[in-house]
Short mmCIF file of C-alpha atoms in Angstrom, two decimals:
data_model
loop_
_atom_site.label_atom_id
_atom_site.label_comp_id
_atom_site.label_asym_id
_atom_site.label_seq_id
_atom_site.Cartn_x
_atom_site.Cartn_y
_atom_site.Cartn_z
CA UNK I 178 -0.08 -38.69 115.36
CA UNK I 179 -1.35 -35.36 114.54
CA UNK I 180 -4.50 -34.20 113.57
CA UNK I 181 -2.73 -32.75 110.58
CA UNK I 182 -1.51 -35.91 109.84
CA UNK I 183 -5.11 -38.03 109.96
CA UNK I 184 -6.46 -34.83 107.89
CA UNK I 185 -3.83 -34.75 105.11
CA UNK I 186 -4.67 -38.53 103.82
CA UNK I 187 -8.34 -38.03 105.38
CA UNK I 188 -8.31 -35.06 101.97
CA UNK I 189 -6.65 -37.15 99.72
CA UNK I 190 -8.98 -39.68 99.68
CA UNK I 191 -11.79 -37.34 99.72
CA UNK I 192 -10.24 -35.47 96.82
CA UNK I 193 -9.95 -39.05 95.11
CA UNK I 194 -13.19 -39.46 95.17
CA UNK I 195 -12.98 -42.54 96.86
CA UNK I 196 -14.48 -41.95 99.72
CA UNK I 197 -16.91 -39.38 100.70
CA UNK I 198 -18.04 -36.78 103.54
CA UNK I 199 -20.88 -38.18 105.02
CA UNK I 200 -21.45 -34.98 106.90
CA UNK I 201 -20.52 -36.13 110.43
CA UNK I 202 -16.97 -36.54 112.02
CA UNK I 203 -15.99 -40.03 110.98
CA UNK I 204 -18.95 -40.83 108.30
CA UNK I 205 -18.17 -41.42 105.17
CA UNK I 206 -20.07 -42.82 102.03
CA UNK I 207 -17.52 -45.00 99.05
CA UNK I 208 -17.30 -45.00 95.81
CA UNK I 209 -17.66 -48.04 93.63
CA UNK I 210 -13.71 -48.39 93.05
CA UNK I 211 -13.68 -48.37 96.98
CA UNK I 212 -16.38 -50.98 97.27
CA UNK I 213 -14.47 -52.88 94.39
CA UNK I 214 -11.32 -53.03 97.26
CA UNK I 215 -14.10 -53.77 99.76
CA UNK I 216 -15.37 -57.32 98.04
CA UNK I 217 -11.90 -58.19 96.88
CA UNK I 218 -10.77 -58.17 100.70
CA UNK I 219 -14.25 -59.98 101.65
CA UNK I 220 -13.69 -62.30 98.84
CA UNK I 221 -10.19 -63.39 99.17
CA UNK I 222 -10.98 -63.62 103.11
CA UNK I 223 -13.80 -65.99 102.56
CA UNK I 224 -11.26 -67.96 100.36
CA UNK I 225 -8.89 -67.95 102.93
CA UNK I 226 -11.03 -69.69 105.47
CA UNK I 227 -12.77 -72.05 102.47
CA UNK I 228 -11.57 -75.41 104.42
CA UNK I 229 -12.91 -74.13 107.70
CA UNK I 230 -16.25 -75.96 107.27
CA UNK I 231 -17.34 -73.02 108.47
CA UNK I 232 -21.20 -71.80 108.60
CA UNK I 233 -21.74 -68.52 106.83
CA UNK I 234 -24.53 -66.36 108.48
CA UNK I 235 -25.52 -62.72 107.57
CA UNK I 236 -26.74 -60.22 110.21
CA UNK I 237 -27.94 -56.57 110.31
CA UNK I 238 -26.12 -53.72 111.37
CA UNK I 239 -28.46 -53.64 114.50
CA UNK I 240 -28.99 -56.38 117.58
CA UNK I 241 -31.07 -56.83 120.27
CA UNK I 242 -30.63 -54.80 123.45
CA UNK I 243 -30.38 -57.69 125.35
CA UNK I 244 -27.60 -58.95 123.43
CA UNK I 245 -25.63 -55.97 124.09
CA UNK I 246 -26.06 -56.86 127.79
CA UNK I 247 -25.24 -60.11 127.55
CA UNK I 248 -21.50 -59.51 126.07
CA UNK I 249 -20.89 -57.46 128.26
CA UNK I 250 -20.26 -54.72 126.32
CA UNK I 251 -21.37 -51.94 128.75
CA UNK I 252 -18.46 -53.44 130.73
CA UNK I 253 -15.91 -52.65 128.70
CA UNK I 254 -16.74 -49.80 126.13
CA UNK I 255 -19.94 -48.01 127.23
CA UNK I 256 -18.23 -44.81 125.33
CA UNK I 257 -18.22 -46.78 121.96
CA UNK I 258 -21.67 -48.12 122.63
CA UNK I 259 -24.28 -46.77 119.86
CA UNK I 260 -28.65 -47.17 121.17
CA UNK I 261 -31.52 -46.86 118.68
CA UNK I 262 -34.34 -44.49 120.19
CA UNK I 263 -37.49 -44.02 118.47
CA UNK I 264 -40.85 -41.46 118.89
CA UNK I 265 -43.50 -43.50 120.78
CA UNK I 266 -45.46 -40.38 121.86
CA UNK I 267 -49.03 -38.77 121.05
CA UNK I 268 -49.93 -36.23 118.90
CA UNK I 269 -49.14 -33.35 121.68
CA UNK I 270 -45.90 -34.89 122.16
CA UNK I 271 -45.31 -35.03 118.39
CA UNK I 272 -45.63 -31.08 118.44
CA UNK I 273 -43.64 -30.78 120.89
CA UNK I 274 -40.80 -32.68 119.18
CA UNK I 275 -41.53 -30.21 116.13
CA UNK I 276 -41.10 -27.35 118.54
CA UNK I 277 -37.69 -28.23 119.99
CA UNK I 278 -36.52 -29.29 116.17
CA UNK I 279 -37.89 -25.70 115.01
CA UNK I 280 -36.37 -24.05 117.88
CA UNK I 281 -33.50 -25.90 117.37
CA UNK I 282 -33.16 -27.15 120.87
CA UNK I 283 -32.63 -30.33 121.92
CA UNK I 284 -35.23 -33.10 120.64
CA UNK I 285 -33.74 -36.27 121.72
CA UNK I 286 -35.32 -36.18 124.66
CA UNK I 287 -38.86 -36.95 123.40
CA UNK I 288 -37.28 -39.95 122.41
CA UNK I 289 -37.75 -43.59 124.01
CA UNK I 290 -35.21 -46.57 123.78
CA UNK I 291 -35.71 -48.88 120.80
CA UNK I 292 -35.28 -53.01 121.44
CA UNK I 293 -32.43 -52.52 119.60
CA UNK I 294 -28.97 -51.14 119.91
CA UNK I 295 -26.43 -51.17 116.87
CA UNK I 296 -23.65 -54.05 116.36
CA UNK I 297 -20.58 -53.02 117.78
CA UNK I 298 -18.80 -56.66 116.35
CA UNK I 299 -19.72 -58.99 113.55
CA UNK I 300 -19.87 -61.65 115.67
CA UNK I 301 -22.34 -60.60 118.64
CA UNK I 302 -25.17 -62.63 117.07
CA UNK I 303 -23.64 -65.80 116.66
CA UNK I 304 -22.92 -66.48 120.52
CA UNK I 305 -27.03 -67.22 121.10
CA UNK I 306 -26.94 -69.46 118.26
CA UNK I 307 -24.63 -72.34 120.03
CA UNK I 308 -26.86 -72.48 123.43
CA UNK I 309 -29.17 -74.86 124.27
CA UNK I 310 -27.56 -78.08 124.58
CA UNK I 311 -23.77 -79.84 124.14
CA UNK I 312 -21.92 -78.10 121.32
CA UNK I 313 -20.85 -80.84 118.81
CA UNK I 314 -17.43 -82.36 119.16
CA UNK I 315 -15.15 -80.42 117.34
CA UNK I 316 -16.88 -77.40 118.39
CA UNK I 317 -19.06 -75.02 115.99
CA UNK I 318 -17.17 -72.74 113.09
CA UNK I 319 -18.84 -69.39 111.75
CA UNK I 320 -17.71 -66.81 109.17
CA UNK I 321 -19.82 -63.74 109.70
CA UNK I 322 -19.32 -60.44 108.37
CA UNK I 323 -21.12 -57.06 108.01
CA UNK I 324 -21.62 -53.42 109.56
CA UNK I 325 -20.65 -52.15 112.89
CA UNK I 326 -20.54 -49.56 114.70
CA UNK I 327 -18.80 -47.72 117.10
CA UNK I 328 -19.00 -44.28 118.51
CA UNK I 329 -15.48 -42.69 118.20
CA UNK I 330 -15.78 -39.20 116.10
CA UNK I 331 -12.35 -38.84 114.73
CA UNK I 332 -10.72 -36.99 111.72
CA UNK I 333 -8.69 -40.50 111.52
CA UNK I 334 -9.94 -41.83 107.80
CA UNK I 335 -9.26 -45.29 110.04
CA UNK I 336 -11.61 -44.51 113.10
CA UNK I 337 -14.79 -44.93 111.09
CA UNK I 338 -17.85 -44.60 112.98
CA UNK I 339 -19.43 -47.37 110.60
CA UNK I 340 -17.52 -50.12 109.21
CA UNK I 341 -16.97 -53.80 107.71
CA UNK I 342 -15.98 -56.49 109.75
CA UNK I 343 -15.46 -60.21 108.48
CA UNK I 344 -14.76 -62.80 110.89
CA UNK I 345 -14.01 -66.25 111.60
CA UNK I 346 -15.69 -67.70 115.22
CA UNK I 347 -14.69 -70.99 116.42
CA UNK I 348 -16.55 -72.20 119.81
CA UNK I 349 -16.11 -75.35 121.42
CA UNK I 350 -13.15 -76.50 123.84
CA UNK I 351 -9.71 -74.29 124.74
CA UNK I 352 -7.90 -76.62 122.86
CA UNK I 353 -9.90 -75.72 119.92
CA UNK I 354 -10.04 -72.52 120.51
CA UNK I 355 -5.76 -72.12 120.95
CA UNK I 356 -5.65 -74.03 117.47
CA UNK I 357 -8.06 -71.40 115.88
CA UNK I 358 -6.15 -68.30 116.75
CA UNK I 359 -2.79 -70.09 116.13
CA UNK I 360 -4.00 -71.12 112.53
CA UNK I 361 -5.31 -67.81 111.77
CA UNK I 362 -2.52 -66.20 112.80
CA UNK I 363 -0.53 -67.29 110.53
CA UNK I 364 -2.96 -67.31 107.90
CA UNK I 365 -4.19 -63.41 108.22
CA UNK I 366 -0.24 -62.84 108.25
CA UNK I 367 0.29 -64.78 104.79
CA UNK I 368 -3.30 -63.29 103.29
CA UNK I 369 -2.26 -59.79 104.27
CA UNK I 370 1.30 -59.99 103.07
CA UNK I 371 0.02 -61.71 99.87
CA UNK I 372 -1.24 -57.90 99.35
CA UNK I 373 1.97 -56.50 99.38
CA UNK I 374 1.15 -54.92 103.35
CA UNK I 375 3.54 -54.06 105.56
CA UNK I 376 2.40 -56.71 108.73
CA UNK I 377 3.43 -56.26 112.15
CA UNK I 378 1.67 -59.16 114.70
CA UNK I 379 1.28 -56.94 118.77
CA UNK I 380 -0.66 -57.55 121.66
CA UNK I 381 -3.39 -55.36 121.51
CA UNK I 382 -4.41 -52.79 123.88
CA UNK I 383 -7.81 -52.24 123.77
CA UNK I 384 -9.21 -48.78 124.73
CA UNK I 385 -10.86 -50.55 127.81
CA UNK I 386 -13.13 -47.62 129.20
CA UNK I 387 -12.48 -46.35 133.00
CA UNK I 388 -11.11 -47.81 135.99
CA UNK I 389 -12.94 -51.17 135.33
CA UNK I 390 -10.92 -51.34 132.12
CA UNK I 391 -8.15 -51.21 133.71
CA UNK I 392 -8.65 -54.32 135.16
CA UNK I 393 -9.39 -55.57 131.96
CA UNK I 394 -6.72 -54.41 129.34
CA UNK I 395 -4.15 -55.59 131.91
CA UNK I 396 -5.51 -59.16 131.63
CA UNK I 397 -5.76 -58.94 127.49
CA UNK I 398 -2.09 -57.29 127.89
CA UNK I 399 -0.43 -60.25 129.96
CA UNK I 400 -2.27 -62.95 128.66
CA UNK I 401 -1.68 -62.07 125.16
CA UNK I 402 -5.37 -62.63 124.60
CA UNK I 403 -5.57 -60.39 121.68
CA UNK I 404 -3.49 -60.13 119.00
CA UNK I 405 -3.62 -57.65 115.94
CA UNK I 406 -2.44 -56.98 112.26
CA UNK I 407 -1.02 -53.95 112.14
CA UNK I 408 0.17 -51.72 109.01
CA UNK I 409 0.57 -48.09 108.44
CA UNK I 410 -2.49 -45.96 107.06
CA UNK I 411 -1.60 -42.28 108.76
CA UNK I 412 1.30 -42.85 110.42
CA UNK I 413 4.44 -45.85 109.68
CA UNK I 414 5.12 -45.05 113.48
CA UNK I 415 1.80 -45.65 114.90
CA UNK I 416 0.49 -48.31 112.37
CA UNK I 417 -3.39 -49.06 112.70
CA UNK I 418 -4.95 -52.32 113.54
CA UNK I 419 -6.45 -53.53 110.51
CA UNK I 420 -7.27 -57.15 111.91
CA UNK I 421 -7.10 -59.44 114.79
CA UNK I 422 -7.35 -62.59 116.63
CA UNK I 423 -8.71 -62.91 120.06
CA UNK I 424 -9.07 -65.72 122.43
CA UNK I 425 -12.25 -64.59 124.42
CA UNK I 426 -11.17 -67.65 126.00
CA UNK I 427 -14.68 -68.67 128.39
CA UNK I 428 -15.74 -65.26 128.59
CA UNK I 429 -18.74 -65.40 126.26
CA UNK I 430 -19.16 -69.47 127.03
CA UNK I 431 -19.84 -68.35 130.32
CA UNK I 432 -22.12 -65.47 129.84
CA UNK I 433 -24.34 -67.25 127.09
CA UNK I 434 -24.59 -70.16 129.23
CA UNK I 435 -22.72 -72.46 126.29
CA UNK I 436 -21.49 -76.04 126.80
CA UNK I 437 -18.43 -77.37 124.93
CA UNK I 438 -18.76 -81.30 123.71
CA UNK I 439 -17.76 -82.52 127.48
CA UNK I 440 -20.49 -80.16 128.95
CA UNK I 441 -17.59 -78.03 130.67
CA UNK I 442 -17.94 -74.04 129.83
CA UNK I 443 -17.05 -73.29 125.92
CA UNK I 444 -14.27 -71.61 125.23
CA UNK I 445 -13.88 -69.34 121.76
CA UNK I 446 -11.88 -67.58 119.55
CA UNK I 447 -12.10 -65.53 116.39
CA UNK I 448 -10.46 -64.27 113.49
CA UNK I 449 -11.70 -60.61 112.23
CA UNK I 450 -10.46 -58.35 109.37
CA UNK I 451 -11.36 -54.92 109.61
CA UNK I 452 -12.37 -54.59 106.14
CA UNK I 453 -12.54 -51.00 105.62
CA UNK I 454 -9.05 -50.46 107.66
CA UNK I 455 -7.40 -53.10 105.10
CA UNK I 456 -9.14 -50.93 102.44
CA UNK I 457 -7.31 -47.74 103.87
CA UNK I 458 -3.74 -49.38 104.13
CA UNK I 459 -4.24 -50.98 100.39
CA UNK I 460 -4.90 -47.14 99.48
CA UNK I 461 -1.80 -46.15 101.54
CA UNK I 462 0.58 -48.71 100.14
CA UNK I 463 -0.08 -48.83 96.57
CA UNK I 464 -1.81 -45.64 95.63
CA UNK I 465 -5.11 -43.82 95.29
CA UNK I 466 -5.40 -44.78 91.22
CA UNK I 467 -6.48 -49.17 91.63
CA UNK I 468 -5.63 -49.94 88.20
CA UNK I 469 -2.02 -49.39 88.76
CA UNK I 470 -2.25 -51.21 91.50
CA UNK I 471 0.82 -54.14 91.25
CA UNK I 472 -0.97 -57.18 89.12
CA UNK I 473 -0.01 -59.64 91.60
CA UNK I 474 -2.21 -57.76 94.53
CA UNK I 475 -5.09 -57.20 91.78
CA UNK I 476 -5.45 -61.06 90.67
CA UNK I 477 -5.18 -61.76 94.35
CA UNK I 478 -8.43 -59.50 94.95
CA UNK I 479 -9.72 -60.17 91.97
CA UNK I 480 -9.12 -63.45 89.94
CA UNK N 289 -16.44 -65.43 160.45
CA UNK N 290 -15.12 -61.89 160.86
CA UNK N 291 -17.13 -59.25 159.56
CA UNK N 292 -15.00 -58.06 156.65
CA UNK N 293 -14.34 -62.06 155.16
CA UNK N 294 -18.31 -62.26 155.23
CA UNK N 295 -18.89 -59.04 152.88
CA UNK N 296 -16.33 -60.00 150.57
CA UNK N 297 -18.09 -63.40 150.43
CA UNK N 298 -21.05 -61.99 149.96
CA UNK N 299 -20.03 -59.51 147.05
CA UNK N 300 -18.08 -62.59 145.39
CA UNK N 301 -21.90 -64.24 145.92
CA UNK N 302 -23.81 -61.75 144.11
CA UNK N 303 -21.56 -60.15 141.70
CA UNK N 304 -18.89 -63.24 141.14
CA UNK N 305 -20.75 -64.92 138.55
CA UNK N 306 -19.69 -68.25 140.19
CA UNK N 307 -20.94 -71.46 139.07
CA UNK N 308 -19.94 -72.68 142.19
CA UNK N 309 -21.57 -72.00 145.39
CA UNK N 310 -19.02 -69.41 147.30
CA UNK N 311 -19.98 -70.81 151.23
CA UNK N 312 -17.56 -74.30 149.29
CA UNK N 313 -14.72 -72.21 148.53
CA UNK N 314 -11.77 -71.38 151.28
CA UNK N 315 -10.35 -68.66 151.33
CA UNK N 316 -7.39 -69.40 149.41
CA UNK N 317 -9.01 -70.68 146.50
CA UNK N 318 -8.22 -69.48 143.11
CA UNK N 319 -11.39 -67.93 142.20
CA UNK N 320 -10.73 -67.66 138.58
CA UNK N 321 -9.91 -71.45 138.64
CA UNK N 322 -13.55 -71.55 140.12
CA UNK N 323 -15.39 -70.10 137.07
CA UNK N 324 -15.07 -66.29 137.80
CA UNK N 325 -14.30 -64.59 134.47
CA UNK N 326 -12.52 -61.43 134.19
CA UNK N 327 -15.62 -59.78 133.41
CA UNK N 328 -17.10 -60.59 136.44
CA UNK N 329 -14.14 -59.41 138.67
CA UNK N 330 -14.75 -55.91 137.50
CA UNK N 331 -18.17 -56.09 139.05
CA UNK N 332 -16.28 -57.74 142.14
CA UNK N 333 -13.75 -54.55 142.19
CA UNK N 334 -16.94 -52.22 141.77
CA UNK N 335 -18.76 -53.61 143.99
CA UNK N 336 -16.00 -53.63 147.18
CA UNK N 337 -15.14 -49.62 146.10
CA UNK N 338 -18.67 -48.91 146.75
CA UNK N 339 -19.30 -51.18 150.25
CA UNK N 340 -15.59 -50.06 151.49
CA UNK N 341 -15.95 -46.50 149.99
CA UNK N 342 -12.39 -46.27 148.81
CA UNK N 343 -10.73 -47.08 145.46
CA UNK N 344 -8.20 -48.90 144.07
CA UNK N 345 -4.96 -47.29 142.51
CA UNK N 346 -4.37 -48.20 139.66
CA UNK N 347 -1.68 -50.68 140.71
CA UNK N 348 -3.97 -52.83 141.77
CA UNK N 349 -6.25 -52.57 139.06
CA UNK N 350 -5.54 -56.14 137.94
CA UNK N 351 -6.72 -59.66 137.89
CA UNK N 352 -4.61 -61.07 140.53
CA UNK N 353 -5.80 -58.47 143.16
CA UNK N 354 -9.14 -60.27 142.73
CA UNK N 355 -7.71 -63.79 142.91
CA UNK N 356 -9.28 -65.15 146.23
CA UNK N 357 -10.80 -64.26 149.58
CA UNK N 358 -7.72 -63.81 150.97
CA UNK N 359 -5.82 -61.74 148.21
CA UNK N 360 -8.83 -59.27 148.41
CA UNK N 361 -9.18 -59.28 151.96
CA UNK N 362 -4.94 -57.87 151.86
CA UNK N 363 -5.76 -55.84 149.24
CA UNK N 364 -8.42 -54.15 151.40
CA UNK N 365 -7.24 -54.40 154.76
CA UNK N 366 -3.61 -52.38 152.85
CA UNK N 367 -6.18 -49.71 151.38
CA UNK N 368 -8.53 -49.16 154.18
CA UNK N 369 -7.04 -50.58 157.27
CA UNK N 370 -6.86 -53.21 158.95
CA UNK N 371 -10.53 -54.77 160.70
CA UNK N 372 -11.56 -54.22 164.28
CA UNK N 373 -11.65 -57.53 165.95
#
C-alpha cells in the first residue's frame, strides 16, 4: 500500500466533509453524517449482543497507570503506548516552561507523569472489576465501548490515533471462553455482511513490538488466538482489520489475579468492532453521499 | 545442581510468574502447563539474554524454546556453549 494510496481516500473524505484535519498526522474530528454511521454501527452492535445478558459499563478515554502495567501492555506495544504528563512545578519552573514554549524549544520536559495513561482497548477497565472472589458460574459478560488510543501517526484514514471501540468480554472458564469467540464469530461475520461488507475471517498478526514480540505474535499466529474481520478501506489487496475476536485465553486471569467458578485461573475472550474502521469501509463500499446508501444497509443502521 | 540448571531456575523463579513453587518442578516439566503465561516467558527470554549475554535468533523466538528447564537449558547450551563441569 502506498502512501499515495492511504492519501487519495484520506482527501476524499476530507473533501466530503466527513471527516476532518485535526491538525496532527492521524487526528481527525467527524462530521454529524459520520457520527450518524458511528451510532448506527454502535447501535446495531449492541443489538447484536442483546441476549448476551451482558453488563454495559462506560469508561473514559483515560486509565490508571497501574492498569496499564497490569495488562501488560508495555510488554507488547510500548510504541503504541500513549502517558498523560502534567505541570506540577513552582512559579520559577512555570517561567521556565514559558521560556522553552517562547523559544520554541522543547517544554515537555518540565513535565511530570500523570496517574493516568490513555486507554489503549475498551476493555482494560473491566478486568479489575471480576477480582476479589469466585467469578459466578457461567462466568461474567460485559459490553463496553468508547475511546482509545494508540500512538501510530499514519496518513492511513484507518490508523487513527483516536478511535471507537465496542466490545463484548466474557470471563469465566476456557470452555466459556471457546464458546464466546466461536459465537461471535459467526455473529460479527453475519452483522458485518448484513452491511453489504466484503468479510474476510484471518489470524491476526499483531504488530508485537521488538524481539519480545516475537515471541509473542508467533504464539497468537499458531494458536489462532486472534482472529479479525477484515474488508477493504485503502487497498482490496491489503484489507484492514475492522474487528476481532481474541481468546486472551488466562493471560489477563492470571495477571489480575481472577478466579473462574471452580477457583482455577479465569480464562477470557472478547468480541471488539473497531467502530471508526467499520465507519471507513461503509464509506468505501457504498459511497461518500449516506442517503444513497442501499435501504437495506440504512434500516439495518437505522430502524 | 550444575551451575547453569540453577540460574535458569532461578530466572524461571523471579520472572516466571509461576503459581507454583519452581524447586517442585523437574526439569522436564511443561512449564506452560504449570501456570507460566506467554507473557511471562518474554520476561524469561529477557531475562536469560541479559545473565548469558547473548541473544536469541529469531528462530527461536518462540514459545516452545521456553517450554521447560531442559528445552532452555538446549537452547542455551546450542547458543552459548556447552557448561564447564
Amino acid at each position: 500500500m502506498t502512501d499515495e494510496a492511504f492519501g487519495a481516500f484520506r482527501d476524499e473524505l476530507i473533501d466530503s466533509g466527513l471527516v476532518i484535519d485535526a491538525g496532527a498526522e492521524g487526528l481527525y474530528g467527524r462530521s454529524f453524517d459520520y457520527e450518524r454511521i458511528v451510532s448506527g454501527i454502535m447501535g446495531l452492535t449492541t443489538r447484536t449482543g442483546a441476549d448476551e445478558g451482558a453488563t454495559t459499563v462506560h469508561f473514559p478515554p483515560v486509565i490508571p497507570r497501574w492498569l496499564l502495567e497490569r495488562t501488560d501492555y508495555l510488554k507488547s506495544f510500548p510504541d503504541l503506548t500513549g502517558s498523560v504528563h502534567s505541570f506540577r512545578g513552582d512559579d520559577k519552573m512555570h517561567a521556565r516552561l514559558l521560556a522553552l514554549v517562547d523559544a520554541g524549544d522543547d517544554w515537555v520536559e518540565v513535565l511530570e507523569p500523570a496517574d493516568v495513561v490513555l486507554r489503549p482497548a475498551a476493555c482494560h477497565p473491566v478486568y479489575p472489576l471480576c477480582t476479589g472472589g469466585p467469578l459466578p458460574a457461567g462466568g461474567r459478560r460485559f459490553e463496553v465501548h468508547g475511546w482509545c488510543f494508540r500512538h501510530e501517526p499514519s496518513r492511513d484514514p484507518a490508523r487513527m490515533l483516536a478511535f471507537r471501540m465496542h466490545e463484548f468480554v466474557y470471563v469465566g472458564d476456557p470452555g466459556g471462553a471457546d464458546g464466546h469467540s466461536e459465537v461471535w464469530v459467526a455473529r460479527g461475520t453475519e452483522m458485518y455482511e448484513s452491511l453489504g461488507l466484503e468479510i474476510d475471517v484471518v489470524v491476526a498478526n499483531d504488530p508485537f513490538f521488538g524481539r519480545a514480540g516475537k515471541v509473542l505474535a508467533a504464539n497468537q499466529r499458531a494458536e489462532a488466538l486472534k482472529l479479525e474481520f477484515v474488508s477493504p478501506i485503502t487497498s482490496t489487496e491489503s484489507p484492514t482489520a475492522i474487528g476481532s475476536v481474541n481468546r486472551h485465553q488466562d493471560h489477563f486471569g492470571s495477571t489480575f489475579g481472577i478466579e473462574s467458578a471452580d477457583g482455577a485461573v479465569a480464562h477470557s475472550a472478547c468480541f471488539a468492532v473497531g467502530v471508526d474502521r467499520t465507519a471507513l469501509a461503509l464509506l468505501r463500499r457504498h459511497g461518500l453521499d449516506i442517503s444513497s446508501w442501499p435501504a437495506a444497509v440504512q434500516a439495518r443502521l437505522w430502524p | 545442581m550444575e551451575a547453569m540448571e540453577e540460574e535458569i531456575r532461578q530466572i524461571l523463579a523471579q520472572q516466571g510468574r509461576l503459581p507454583v513453587d519452581i524447586a517442585d518442578l523437574d526439569n522436564d516439566a511443561d512449564l506452560y502447563e504449570a501456570g507460566m503465561t506467554s507473557h511471562a516467558s518474554v520476561s524469561v527470554m529477557l531475562a536469560l539474554e541479559d545473565t548469558f549475554d547473548f541473544e536469541f535468533p529469531e528462530s527461536m523466538l518462540r514459545k516452545s524454546t521456553f517450554e521447560s528447564v531442559t528445552a532452555i537449558r538446549a537452547a542455551l547450551t546450542s547458543l552459548v556453549g556447552a557448561p564447564a563441569e
